[in-house]
JSON list of C-alpha atoms in Angstrom, two decimals:
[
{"chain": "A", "resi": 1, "resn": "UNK", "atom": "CA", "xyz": [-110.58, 38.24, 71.37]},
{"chain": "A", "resi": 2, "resn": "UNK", "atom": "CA", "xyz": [-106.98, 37.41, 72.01]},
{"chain": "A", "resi": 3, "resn": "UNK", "atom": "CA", "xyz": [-106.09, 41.21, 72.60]},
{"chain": "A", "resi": 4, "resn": "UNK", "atom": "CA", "xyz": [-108.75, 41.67, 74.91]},
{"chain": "A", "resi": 5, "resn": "UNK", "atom": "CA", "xyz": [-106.81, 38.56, 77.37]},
{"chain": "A", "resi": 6, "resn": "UNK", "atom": "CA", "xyz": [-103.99, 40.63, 77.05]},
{"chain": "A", "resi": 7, "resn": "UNK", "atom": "CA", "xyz": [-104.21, 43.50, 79.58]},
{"chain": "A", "resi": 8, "resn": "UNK", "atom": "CA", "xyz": [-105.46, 40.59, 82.18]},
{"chain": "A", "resi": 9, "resn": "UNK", "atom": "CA", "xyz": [-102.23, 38.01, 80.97]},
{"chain": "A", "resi": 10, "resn": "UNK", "atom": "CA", "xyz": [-99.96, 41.30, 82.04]},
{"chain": "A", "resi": 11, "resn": "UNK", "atom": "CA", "xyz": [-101.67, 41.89, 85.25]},
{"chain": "A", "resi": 12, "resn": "UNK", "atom": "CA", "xyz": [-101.11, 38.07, 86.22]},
{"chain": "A", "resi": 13, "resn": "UNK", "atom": "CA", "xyz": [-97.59, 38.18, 84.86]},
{"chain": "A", "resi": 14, "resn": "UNK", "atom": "CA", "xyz": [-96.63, 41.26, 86.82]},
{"chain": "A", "resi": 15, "resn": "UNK", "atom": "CA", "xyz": [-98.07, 39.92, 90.16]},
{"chain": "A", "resi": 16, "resn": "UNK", "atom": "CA", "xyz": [-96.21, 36.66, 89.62]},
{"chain": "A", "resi": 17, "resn": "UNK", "atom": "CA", "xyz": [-92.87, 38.83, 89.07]},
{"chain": "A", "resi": 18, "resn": "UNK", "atom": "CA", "xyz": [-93.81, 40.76, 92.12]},
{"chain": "A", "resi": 19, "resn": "UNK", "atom": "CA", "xyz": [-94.04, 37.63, 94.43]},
{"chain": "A", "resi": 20, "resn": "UNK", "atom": "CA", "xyz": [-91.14, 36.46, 93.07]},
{"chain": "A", "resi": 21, "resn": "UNK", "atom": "CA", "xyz": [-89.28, 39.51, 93.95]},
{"chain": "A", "resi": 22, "resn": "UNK", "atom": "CA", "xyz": [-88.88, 40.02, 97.46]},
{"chain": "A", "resi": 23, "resn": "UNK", "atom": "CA", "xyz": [-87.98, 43.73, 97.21]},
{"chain": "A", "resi": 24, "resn": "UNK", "atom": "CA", "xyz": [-91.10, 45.78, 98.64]},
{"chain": "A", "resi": 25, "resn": "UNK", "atom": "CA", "xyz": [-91.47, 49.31, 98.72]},
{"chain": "A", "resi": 26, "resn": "UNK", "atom": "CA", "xyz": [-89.27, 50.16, 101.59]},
{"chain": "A", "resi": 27, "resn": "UNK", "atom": "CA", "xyz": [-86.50, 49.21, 99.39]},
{"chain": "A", "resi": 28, "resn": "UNK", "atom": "CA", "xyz": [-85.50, 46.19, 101.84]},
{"chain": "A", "resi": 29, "resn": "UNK", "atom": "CA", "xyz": [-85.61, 42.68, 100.30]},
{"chain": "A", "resi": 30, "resn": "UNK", "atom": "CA", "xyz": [-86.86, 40.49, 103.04]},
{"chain": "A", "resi": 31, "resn": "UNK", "atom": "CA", "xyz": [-85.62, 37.06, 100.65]},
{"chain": "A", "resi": 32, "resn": "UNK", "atom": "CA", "xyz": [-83.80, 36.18, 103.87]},
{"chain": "A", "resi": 33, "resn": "UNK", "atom": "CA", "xyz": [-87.12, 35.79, 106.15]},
{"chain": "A", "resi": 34, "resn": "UNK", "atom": "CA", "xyz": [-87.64, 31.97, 106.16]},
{"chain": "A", "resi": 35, "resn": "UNK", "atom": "CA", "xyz": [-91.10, 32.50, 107.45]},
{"chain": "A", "resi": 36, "resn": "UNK", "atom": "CA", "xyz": [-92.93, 36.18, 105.83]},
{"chain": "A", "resi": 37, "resn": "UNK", "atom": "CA", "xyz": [-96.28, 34.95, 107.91]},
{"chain": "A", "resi": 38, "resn": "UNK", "atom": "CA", "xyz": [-94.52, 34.95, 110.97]},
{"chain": "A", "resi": 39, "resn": "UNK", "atom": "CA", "xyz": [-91.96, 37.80, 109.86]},
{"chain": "A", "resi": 40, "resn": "UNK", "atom": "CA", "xyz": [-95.23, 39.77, 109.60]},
{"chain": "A", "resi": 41, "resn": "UNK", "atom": "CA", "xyz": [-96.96, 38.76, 112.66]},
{"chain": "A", "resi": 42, "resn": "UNK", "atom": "CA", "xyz": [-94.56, 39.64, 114.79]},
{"chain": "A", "resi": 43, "resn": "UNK", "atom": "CA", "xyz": [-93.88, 43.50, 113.11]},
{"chain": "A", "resi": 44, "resn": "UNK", "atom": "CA", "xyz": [-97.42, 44.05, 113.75]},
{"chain": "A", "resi": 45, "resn": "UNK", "atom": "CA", "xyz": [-97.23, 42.76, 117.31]},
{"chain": "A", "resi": 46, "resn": "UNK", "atom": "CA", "xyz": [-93.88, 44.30, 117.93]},
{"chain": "A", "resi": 47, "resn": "UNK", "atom": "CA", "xyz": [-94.28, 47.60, 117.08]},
{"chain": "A", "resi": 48, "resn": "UNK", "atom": "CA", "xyz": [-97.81, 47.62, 119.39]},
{"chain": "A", "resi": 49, "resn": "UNK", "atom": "CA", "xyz": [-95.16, 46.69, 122.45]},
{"chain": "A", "resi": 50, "resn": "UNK", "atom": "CA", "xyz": [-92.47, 49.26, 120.92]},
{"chain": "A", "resi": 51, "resn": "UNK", "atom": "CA", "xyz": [-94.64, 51.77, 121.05]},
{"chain": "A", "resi": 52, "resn": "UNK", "atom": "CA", "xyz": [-96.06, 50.66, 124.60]},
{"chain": "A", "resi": 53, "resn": "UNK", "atom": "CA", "xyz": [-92.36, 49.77, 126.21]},
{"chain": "A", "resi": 54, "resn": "UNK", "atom": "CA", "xyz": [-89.72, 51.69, 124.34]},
{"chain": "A", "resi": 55, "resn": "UNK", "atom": "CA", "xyz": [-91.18, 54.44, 122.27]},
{"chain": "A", "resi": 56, "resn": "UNK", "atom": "CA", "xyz": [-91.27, 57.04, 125.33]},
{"chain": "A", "resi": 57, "resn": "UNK", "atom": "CA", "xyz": [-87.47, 57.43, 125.25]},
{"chain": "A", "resi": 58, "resn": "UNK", "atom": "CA", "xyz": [-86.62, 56.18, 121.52]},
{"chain": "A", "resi": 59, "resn": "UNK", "atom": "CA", "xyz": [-89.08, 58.32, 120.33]},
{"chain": "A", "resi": 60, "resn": "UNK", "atom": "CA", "xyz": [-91.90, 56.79, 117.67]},
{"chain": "A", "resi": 61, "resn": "UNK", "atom": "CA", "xyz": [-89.52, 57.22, 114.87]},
{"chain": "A", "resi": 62, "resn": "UNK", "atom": "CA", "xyz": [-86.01, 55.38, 116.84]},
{"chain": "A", "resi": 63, "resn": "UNK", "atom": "CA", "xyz": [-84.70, 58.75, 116.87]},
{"chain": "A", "resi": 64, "resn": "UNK", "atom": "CA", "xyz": [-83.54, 58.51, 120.41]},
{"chain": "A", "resi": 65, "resn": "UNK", "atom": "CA", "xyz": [-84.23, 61.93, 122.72]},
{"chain": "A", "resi": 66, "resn": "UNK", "atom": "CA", "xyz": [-81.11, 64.57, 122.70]},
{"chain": "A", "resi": 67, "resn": "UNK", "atom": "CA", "xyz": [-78.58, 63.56, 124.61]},
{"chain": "A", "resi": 68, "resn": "UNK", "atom": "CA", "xyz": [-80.72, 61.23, 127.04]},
{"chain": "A", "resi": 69, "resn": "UNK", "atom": "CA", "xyz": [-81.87, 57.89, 124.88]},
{"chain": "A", "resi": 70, "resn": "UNK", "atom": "CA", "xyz": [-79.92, 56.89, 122.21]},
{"chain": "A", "resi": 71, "resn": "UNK", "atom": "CA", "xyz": [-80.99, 56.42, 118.85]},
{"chain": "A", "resi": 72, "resn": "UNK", "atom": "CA", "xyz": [-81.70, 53.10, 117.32]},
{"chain": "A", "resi": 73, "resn": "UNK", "atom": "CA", "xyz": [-82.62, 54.64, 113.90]},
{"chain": "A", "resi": 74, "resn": "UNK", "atom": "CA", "xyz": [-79.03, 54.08, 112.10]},
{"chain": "A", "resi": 75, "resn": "UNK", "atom": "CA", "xyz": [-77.57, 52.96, 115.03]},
{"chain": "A", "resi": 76, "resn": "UNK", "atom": "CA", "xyz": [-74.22, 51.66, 114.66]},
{"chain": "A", "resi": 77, "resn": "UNK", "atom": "CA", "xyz": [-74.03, 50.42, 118.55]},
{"chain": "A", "resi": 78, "resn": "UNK", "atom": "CA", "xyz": [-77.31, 48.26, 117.92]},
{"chain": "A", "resi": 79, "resn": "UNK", "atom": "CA", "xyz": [-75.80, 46.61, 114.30]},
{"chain": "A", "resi": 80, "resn": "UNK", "atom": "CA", "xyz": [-72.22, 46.17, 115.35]},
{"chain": "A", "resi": 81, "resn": "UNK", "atom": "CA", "xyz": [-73.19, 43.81, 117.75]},
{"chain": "A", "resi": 82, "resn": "UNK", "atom": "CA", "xyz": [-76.76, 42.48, 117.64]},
{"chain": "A", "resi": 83, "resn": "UNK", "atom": "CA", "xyz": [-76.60, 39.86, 120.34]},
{"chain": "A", "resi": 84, "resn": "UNK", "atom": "CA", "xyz": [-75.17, 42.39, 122.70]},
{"chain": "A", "resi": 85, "resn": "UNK", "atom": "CA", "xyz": [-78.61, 44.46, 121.98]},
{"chain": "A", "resi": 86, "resn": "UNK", "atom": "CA", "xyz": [-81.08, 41.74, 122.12]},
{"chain": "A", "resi": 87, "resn": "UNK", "atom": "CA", "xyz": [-79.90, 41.43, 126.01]},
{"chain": "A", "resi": 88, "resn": "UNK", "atom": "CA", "xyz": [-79.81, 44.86, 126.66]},
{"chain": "A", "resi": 89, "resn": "UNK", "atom": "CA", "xyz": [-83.42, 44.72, 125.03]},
{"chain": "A", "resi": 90, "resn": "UNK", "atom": "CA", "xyz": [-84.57, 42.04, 127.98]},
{"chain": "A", "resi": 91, "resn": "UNK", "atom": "CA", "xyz": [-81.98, 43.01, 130.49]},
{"chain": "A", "resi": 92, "resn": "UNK", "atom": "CA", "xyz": [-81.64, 46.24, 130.52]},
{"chain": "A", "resi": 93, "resn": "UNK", "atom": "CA", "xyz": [-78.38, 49.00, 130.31]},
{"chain": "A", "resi": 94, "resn": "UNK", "atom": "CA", "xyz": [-76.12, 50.52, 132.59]},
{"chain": "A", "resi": 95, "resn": "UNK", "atom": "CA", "xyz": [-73.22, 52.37, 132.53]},
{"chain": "A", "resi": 96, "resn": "UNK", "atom": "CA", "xyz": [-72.06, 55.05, 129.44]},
{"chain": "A", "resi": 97, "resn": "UNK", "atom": "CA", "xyz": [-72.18, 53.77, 125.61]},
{"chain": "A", "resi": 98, "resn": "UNK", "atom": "CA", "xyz": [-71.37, 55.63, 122.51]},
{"chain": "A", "resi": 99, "resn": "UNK", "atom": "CA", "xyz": [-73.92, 54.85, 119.36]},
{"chain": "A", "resi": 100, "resn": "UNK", "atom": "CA", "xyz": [-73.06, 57.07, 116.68]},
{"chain": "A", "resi": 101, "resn": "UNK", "atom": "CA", "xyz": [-70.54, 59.13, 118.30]},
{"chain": "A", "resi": 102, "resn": "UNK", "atom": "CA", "xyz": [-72.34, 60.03, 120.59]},
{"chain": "A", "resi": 103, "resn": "UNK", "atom": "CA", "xyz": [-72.16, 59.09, 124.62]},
{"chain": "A", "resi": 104, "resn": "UNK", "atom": "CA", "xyz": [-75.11, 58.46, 126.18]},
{"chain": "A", "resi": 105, "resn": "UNK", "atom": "CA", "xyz": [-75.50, 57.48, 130.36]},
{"chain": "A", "resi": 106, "resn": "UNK", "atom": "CA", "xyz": [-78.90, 57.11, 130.79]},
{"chain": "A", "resi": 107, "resn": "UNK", "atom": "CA", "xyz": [-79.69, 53.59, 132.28]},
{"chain": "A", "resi": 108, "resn": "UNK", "atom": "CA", "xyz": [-82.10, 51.61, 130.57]},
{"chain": "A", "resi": 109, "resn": "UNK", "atom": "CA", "xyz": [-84.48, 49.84, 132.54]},
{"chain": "A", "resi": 110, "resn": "UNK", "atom": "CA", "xyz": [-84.92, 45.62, 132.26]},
{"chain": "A", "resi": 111, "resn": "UNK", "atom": "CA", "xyz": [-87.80, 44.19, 130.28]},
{"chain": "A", "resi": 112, "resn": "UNK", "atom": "CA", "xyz": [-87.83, 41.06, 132.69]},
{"chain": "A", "resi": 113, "resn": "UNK", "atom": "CA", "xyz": [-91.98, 41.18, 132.92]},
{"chain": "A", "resi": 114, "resn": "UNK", "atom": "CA", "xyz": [-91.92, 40.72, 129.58]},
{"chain": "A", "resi": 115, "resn": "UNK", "atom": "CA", "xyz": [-92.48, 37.36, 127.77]},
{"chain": "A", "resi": 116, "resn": "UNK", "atom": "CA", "xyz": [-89.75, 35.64, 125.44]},
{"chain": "A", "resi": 117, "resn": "UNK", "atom": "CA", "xyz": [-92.40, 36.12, 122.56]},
{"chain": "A", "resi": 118, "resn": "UNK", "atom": "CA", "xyz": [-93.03, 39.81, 123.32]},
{"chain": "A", "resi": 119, "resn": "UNK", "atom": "CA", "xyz": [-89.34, 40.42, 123.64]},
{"chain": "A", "resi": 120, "resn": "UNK", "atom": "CA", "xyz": [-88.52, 38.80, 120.13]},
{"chain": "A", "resi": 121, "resn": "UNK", "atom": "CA", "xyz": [-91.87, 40.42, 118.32]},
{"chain": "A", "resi": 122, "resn": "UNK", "atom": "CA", "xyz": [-90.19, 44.01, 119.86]},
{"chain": "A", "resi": 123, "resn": "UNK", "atom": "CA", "xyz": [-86.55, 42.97, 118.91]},
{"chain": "A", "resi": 124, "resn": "UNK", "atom": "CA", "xyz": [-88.19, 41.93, 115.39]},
{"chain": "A", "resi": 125, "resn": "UNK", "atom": "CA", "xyz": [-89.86, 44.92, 115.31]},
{"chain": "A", "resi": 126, "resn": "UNK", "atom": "CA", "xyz": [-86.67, 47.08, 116.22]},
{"chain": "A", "resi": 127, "resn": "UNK", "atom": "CA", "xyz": [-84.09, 45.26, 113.74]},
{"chain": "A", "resi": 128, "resn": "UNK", "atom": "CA", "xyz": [-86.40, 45.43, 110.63]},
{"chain": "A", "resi": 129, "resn": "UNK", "atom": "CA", "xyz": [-87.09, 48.98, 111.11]},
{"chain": "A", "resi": 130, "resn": "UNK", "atom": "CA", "xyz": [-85.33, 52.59, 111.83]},
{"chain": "A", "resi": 131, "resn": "UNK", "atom": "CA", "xyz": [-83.12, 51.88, 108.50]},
{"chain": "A", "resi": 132, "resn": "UNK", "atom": "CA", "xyz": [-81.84, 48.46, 109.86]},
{"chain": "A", "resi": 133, "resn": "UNK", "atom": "CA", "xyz": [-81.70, 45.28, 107.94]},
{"chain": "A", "resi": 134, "resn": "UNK", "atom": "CA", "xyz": [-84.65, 43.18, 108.04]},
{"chain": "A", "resi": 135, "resn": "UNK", "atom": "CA", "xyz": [-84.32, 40.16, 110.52]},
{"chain": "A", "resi": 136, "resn": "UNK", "atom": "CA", "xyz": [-86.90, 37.54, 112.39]},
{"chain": "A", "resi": 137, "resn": "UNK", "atom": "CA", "xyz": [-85.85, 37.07, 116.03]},
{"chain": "A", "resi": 138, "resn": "UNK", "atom": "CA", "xyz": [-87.27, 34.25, 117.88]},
{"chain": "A", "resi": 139, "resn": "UNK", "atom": "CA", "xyz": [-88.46, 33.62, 121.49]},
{"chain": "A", "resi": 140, "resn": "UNK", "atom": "CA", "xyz": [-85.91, 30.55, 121.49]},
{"chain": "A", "resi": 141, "resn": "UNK", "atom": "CA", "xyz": [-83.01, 32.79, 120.62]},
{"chain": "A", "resi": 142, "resn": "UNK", "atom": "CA", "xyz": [-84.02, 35.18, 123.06]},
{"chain": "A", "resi": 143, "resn": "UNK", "atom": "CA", "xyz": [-84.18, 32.26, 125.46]},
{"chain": "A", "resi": 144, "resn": "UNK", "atom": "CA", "xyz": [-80.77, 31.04, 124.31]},
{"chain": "A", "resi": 145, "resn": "UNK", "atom": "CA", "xyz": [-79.12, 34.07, 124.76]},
{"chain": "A", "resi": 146, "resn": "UNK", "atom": "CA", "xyz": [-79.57, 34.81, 128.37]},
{"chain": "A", "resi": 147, "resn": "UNK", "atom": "CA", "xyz": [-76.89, 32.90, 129.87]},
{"chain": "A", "resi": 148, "resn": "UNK", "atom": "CA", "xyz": [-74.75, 34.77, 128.28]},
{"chain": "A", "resi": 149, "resn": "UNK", "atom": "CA", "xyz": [-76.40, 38.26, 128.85]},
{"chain": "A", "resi": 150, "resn": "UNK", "atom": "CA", "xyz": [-76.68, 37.61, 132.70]},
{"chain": "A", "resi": 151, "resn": "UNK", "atom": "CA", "xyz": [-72.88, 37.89, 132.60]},
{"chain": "A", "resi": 152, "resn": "UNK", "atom": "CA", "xyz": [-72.60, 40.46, 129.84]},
{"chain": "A", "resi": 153, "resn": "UNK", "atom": "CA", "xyz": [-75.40, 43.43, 130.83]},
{"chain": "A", "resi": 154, "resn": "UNK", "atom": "CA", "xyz": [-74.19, 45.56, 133.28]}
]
């Protein structure tokens, strides 16, 4: 009787250790989400509006198109300076940058139609995947942000 409880206590015991661990498949550990519900609501939501606003020129995959969109798979540009990409995200991009050593001049248009929650769900969406670290960006720090990237953006 005891060893047929067994095979069921290990099942229980491994899901428990599972929970616990905040590694998942993709290798990221995602310990540093406050709020996985949310975390998880917006990936689902943000990669809908990726795919809809963005995925043309980044490509499906954040591979970026030749020598025309840049990548944000990898992309060194987008992680040196996250702030600097979440208004680029809303306000758009002119002018030449360089993301990984490569120069791209292709103007990227504004998101302005685009509502503070759509804009974090995509920016959500864009940090936690392509190889970048997992992060949950919220409408208020999109919100707080744009004083600064109305004099930043070109």
């Amino acid at each position: 009787m005891a060893c047929s409880k067994l095979p069921s206590l290990l099942i229980v015991l491994w899901i428990s250790y599972s929970a616990l661990s905040c590694k998942y498949r993709d290798g990221n550990d995602y310990s540093s989400i406050p709020d996985r519900k949310k975390y998880l609501q917006y990936i689902t939501a943000g990669k809908q509006l990726y795919l809809e606003h963005c995925g043309n020129c980044h490509q499906d995959d954040g591979a970026g198109l030749a020598r025309l969109y840049p990548p944000l798979k990898n992309s060194d540009f987008m992680n040196a300076d996250p702030e600097r990409t979440l208004c680029i995200i809303k306000f758009g991009q002119r002018g030449m940058i360089k993301v990984n050593g490569v120069e791209f001049n292709m103007e990227m248009p504004s998101n302005s139609r685009l509502s503070g929650l759509e804009l974090a769900e995509i920016a959500t969406y864009v940090f936690s995947t392509f190889g970048n670290k997992p992060v949950l960006v919220t409408p208020d720090q999109m919100e707080a942000l744009e004083p600064e990237c109305k004099n930043s953006v070109n």
